[in-house]
Amino acid sequence: QNEPFEDPYHGNGQFTEKRVYLNSKLPSWARAVVPKIFYVTEKAWNYYPYTITEYTCSFLPKFSIHIETKYEDNKGSNDSIFDNEAKDLEREVCFIDIACDEIPERYYKESEDPKHFKSEKTGRGQLREGWRDSHQPIMCSYK
């Protein structure tokens, strides 16, 4: 599902709903206890630069994951991004360095490594240690 959506607070946006069928991706021991029709539903409301995403599981109806995301043109310097002091006090700030954080060897692909990519179109790249302090423009994804 992919359709325009209007919210009284956030304005115009786009609503999408996707189902990801996972039974064939599970190991055989897990398939023995999981229903044959096992899927995760992703519902997303995109009011860029703000999005809401919810994940639910077909055989665990009370289980859900709710993610709010806001994108800003900064280096992670906004301390009250979601205008909710109670949540802000409980939060944990985790900076993810897409170029220099360790990646387990089994997931690493040199062809996808930002340390080795340079955009021919914009001339940006390659990302080196300290890139967040020296590159412009930069966008932060707050979750």
PDB file of C-alpha atoms in Angstrom:
ATOM      1  CA  GLN A   1       0.000   0.000   0.000  1.00  0.00           C
ATOM      2  CA  ASN A   2       1.336   3.445  -0.878  1.00  0.00           C
ATOM      3  CA  GLU A   3      -0.942   6.471  -0.712  1.00  0.00           C
ATOM      4  CA  PRO A   4      -1.040  10.149   0.234  1.00  0.00           C
ATOM      5  CA  PHE A   5      -1.986  10.828   3.839  1.00  0.00           C
ATOM      6  CA  GLU A   6      -2.865  14.000   5.736  1.00  0.00           C
ATOM      7  CA  ASP A   7      -2.295  14.476   9.451  1.00  0.00           C
ATOM      8  CA  PRO A   8      -3.744  17.443  11.372  1.00  0.00           C
ATOM      9  CA  TYR A   9      -0.454  17.990  13.226  1.00  0.00           C
ATOM     10  CA  HIS A  10       2.236  16.975  10.695  1.00  0.00           C
ATOM     11  CA  GLY A  11       0.489  17.978   7.475  1.00  0.00           C
ATOM     12  CA  ASN A  12       0.666  16.175   4.139  1.00  0.00           C
ATOM     13  CA  GLY A  13       2.653  12.988   3.858  1.00  0.00           C
ATOM     14  CA  GLN A  14       2.799   9.502   2.449  1.00  0.00           C
ATOM     15  CA  PHE A  15       1.552   6.301   4.084  1.00  0.00           C
ATOM     16  CA  THR A  16       3.072   2.949   3.130  1.00  0.00           C
ATOM     17  CA  GLU A  17       2.352  -0.567   4.334  1.00  0.00           C
ATOM     18  CA  LYS A  18       4.559  -3.543   3.505  1.00  0.00           C
ATOM     19  CA  ARG A  19       4.591  -7.192   4.515  1.00  0.00           C
ATOM     20  CA  VAL A  20       7.839  -9.105   4.668  1.00  0.00           C
ATOM     21  CA  TYR A  21       7.328 -12.883   4.680  1.00  0.00           C
ATOM     22  CA  LEU A  22      10.046 -14.511   6.753  1.00  0.00           C
ATOM     23  CA  ASN A  23       9.243 -18.211   7.150  1.00  0.00           C
ATOM     24  CA  SER A  24      11.657 -19.301   4.420  1.00  0.00           C
ATOM     25  CA  LYS A  25      14.436 -17.227   6.028  1.00  0.00           C
ATOM     26  CA  LEU A  26      14.232 -19.055   9.373  1.00  0.00           C
ATOM     27  CA  PRO A  27      16.381 -22.017  10.402  1.00  0.00           C
ATOM     28  CA  SER A  28      14.532 -25.351  10.403  1.00  0.00           C
ATOM     29  CA  TRP A  29      14.244 -25.516  14.207  1.00  0.00           C
ATOM     30  CA  ALA A  30      12.484 -22.112  14.238  1.00  0.00           C
ATOM     31  CA  ARG A  31      10.140 -23.101  11.397  1.00  0.00           C
ATOM     32  CA  ALA A  32       8.929 -25.963  13.584  1.00  0.00           C
ATOM     33  CA  VAL A  33       7.491 -23.536  16.177  1.00  0.00           C
ATOM     34  CA  VAL A  34       6.521 -20.576  13.981  1.00  0.00           C
ATOM     35  CA  PRO A  35       3.293 -20.608  11.936  1.00  0.00           C
ATOM     36  CA  LYS A  36       3.743 -21.278   8.201  1.00  0.00           C
ATOM     37  CA  ILE A  37       2.470 -17.794   7.411  1.00  0.00           C
ATOM     38  CA  PHE A  38       4.942 -15.667   9.351  1.00  0.00           C
ATOM     39  CA  TYR A  39       5.429 -12.059   8.357  1.00  0.00           C
ATOM     40  CA  VAL A  40       6.343  -8.671   9.734  1.00  0.00           C
ATOM     41  CA  THR A  41       4.185  -5.701   8.778  1.00  0.00           C
ATOM     42  CA  GLU A  42       5.814  -2.294   8.405  1.00  0.00           C
ATOM     43  CA  LYS A  43       3.555   0.753   8.456  1.00  0.00           C
ATOM     44  CA  ALA A  44       5.214   4.098   7.804  1.00  0.00           C
ATOM     45  CA  TRP A  45       3.898   7.659   7.826  1.00  0.00           C
ATOM     46  CA  ASN A  46       6.411   9.928   6.094  1.00  0.00           C
ATOM     47  CA  TYR A  47       6.004  13.661   6.717  1.00  0.00           C
ATOM     48  CA  TYR A  48       9.591  14.484   5.832  1.00  0.00           C
ATOM     49  CA  PRO A  49      11.598  15.561   7.782  1.00  0.00           C
ATOM     50  CA  TYR A  50       9.546  13.605  10.375  1.00  0.00           C
ATOM     51  CA  THR A  51       8.527   9.951  10.035  1.00  0.00           C
ATOM     52  CA  ILE A  52       6.731   7.376  12.158  1.00  0.00           C
ATOM     53  CA  THR A  53       7.339   3.672  11.558  1.00  0.00           C
ATOM     54  CA  GLU A  54       5.584   0.759  13.253  1.00  0.00           C
ATOM     55  CA  TYR A  55       6.470  -2.921  13.012  1.00  0.00           C
ATOM     56  CA  THR A  56       4.149  -5.754  14.037  1.00  0.00           C
ATOM     57  CA  CYS A  57       4.505  -9.525  13.880  1.00  0.00           C
ATOM     58  CA  SER A  58       1.789 -11.807  12.474  1.00  0.00           C
ATOM     59  CA  PHE A  59       1.883 -14.364  15.282  1.00  0.00           C
ATOM     60  CA  LEU A  60       2.636 -12.021  18.214  1.00  0.00           C
ATOM     61  CA  PRO A  61      -0.257  -9.533  18.004  1.00  0.00           C
ATOM     62  CA  LYS A  62       0.656  -7.663  21.212  1.00  0.00           C
ATOM     63  CA  PHE A  63       4.261  -7.115  20.115  1.00  0.00           C
ATOM     64  CA  SER A  64       5.077  -3.941  18.212  1.00  0.00           C
ATOM     65  CA  ILE A  65       7.966  -1.563  17.650  1.00  0.00           C
ATOM     66  CA  HIS A  66       7.265   2.173  17.261  1.00  0.00           C
ATOM     67  CA  ILE A  67      10.050   4.387  15.842  1.00  0.00           C
ATOM     68  CA  GLU A  68       9.912   8.155  15.443  1.00  0.00           C
ATOM     69  CA  THR A  69      12.578   9.691  13.223  1.00  0.00           C
ATOM     70  CA  LYS A  70      13.429  13.303  12.553  1.00  0.00           C
ATOM     71  CA  TYR A  71      16.080  14.483  10.110  1.00  0.00           C
ATOM     72  CA  GLU A  72      17.956  17.745  10.682  1.00  0.00           C
ATOM     73  CA  ASP A  73      20.811  19.573   9.010  1.00  0.00           C
ATOM     74  CA  ASN A  74      23.284  19.313  11.915  1.00  0.00           C
ATOM     75  CA  LYS A  75      25.849  16.991  13.483  1.00  0.00           C
ATOM     76  CA  GLY A  76      23.634  15.630  16.252  1.00  0.00           C
ATOM     77  CA  SER A  77      23.617  18.801  18.309  1.00  0.00           C
ATOM     78  CA  ASN A  78      19.856  19.068  19.003  1.00  0.00           C
ATOM     79  CA  ASP A  79      19.246  17.974  22.613  1.00  0.00           C
ATOM     80  CA  SER A  80      15.437  18.217  22.539  1.00  0.00           C
ATOM     81  CA  ILE A  81      14.536  16.947  19.094  1.00  0.00           C
ATOM     82  CA  PHE A  82      11.151  15.405  19.924  1.00  0.00           C
ATOM     83  CA  ASP A  83       9.810  18.138  22.258  1.00  0.00           C
ATOM     84  CA  ASN A  84       9.204  15.629  25.035  1.00  0.00           C
ATOM     85  CA  GLU A  85      11.214  16.290  28.201  1.00  0.00           C
ATOM     86  CA  ALA A  86      10.277  12.984  29.867  1.00  0.00           C
ATOM     87  CA  LYS A  87      11.526  10.951  26.914  1.00  0.00           C
ATOM     88  CA  ASP A  88      14.603  13.172  26.555  1.00  0.00           C
ATOM     89  CA  LEU A  89      15.635  12.422  30.147  1.00  0.00           C
ATOM     90  CA  GLU A  90      15.472   8.662  29.509  1.00  0.00           C
ATOM     91  CA  ARG A  91      17.210   8.656  26.148  1.00  0.00           C
ATOM     92  CA  GLU A  92      20.606   7.284  25.297  1.00  0.00           C
ATOM     93  CA  VAL A  93      22.604   9.149  22.667  1.00  0.00           C
ATOM     94  CA  CYS A  94      24.457   6.818  20.321  1.00  0.00           C
ATOM     95  CA  PHE A  95      26.536   8.313  17.526  1.00  0.00           C
ATOM     96  CA  ILE A  96      26.998   5.905  14.632  1.00  0.00           C
ATOM     97  CA  ASP A  97      30.021   6.594  12.482  1.00  0.00           C
ATOM     98  CA  ILE A  98      29.172   5.102   9.073  1.00  0.00           C
ATOM     99  CA  ALA A  99      32.823   5.241   8.000  1.00  0.00           C
ATOM    100  CA  CYS A 100      34.901   4.299  11.018  1.00  0.00           C
ATOM    101  CA  ASP A 101      32.791   2.067  13.305  1.00  0.00           C
ATOM    102  CA  GLU A 102      33.839  -1.591  13.324  1.00  0.00           C
ATOM    103  CA  ILE A 103      31.821  -3.933  11.092  1.00  0.00           C
ATOM    104  CA  PRO A 104      31.939  -7.705  11.645  1.00  0.00           C
ATOM    105  CA  GLU A 105      33.940  -9.314   8.832  1.00  0.00           C
ATOM    106  CA  ARG A 106      31.021 -11.457   7.651  1.00  0.00           C
ATOM    107  CA  TYR A 107      28.975  -8.304   6.901  1.00  0.00           C
ATOM    108  CA  TYR A 108      31.752  -6.156   5.457  1.00  0.00           C
ATOM    109  CA  LYS A 109      31.800  -5.402   1.720  1.00  0.00           C
ATOM    110  CA  GLU A 110      34.567  -3.149   0.447  1.00  0.00           C
ATOM    111  CA  SER A 111      32.336  -2.057  -2.454  1.00  0.00           C
ATOM    112  CA  GLU A 112      29.884  -0.566   0.091  1.00  0.00           C
ATOM    113  CA  ASP A 113      32.471   0.998   2.405  1.00  0.00           C
ATOM    114  CA  PRO A 114      32.102   4.828   2.626  1.00  0.00           C
ATOM    115  CA  LYS A 115      35.872   5.041   3.231  1.00  0.00           C
ATOM    116  CA  HIS A 116      36.385   3.913  -0.380  1.00  0.00           C
ATOM    117  CA  PHE A 117      33.557   5.791  -2.140  1.00  0.00           C
ATOM    118  CA  LYS A 118      33.894   9.134  -3.903  1.00  0.00           C
ATOM    119  CA  SER A 119      30.916  10.671  -5.698  1.00  0.00           C
ATOM    120  CA  GLU A 120      31.754  11.672  -9.248  1.00  0.00           C
ATOM    121  CA  LYS A 121      28.676  13.904  -9.340  1.00  0.00           C
ATOM    122  CA  THR A 122      29.288  15.929  -6.152  1.00  0.00           C
ATOM    123  CA  GLY A 123      32.985  15.316  -5.541  1.00  0.00           C
ATOM    124  CA  ARG A 124      32.233  14.295  -1.933  1.00  0.00           C
ATOM    125  CA  GLY A 125      34.010  11.418  -0.253  1.00  0.00           C
ATOM    126  CA  GLN A 126      36.001   9.472   0.721  1.00  0.00           C
ATOM    127  CA  LEU A 127      35.139   9.542   4.408  1.00  0.00           C
ATOM    128  CA  ARG A 128      38.106   9.487   6.779  1.00  0.00           C
ATOM    129  CA  GLU A 129      38.487   9.610  10.564  1.00  0.00           C
ATOM    130  CA  GLY A 130      36.915  12.860  11.831  1.00  0.00           C
ATOM    131  CA  TRP A 131      34.704  13.295   8.731  1.00  0.00           C
ATOM    132  CA  ARG A 132      31.744  14.556  10.807  1.00  0.00           C
ATOM    133  CA  ASP A 133      33.734  17.605  11.876  1.00  0.00           C
ATOM    134  CA  SER A 134      35.051  18.500   8.427  1.00  0.00           C
ATOM    135  CA  HIS A 135      32.314  17.642   5.875  1.00  0.00           C
ATOM    136  CA  GLN A 136      29.410  19.815   4.702  1.00  0.00           C
ATOM    137  CA  PRO A 137      26.530  19.352   4.184  1.00  0.00           C
ATOM    138  CA  ILE A 138      25.727  16.805   6.862  1.00  0.00           C
ATOM    139  CA  MET A 139      22.389  15.415   8.022  1.00  0.00           C
ATOM    140  CA  CYS A 140      21.546  13.760  11.325  1.00  0.00           C
ATOM    141  CA  SER A 141      18.837  11.120  11.707  1.00  0.00           C
ATOM    142  CA  TYR A 142      17.367  11.289  15.222  1.00  0.00           C
ATOM    143  CA  LYS A 143      15.447   8.209  16.393  1.00  0.00           C
TER     144      LYS A 143
END
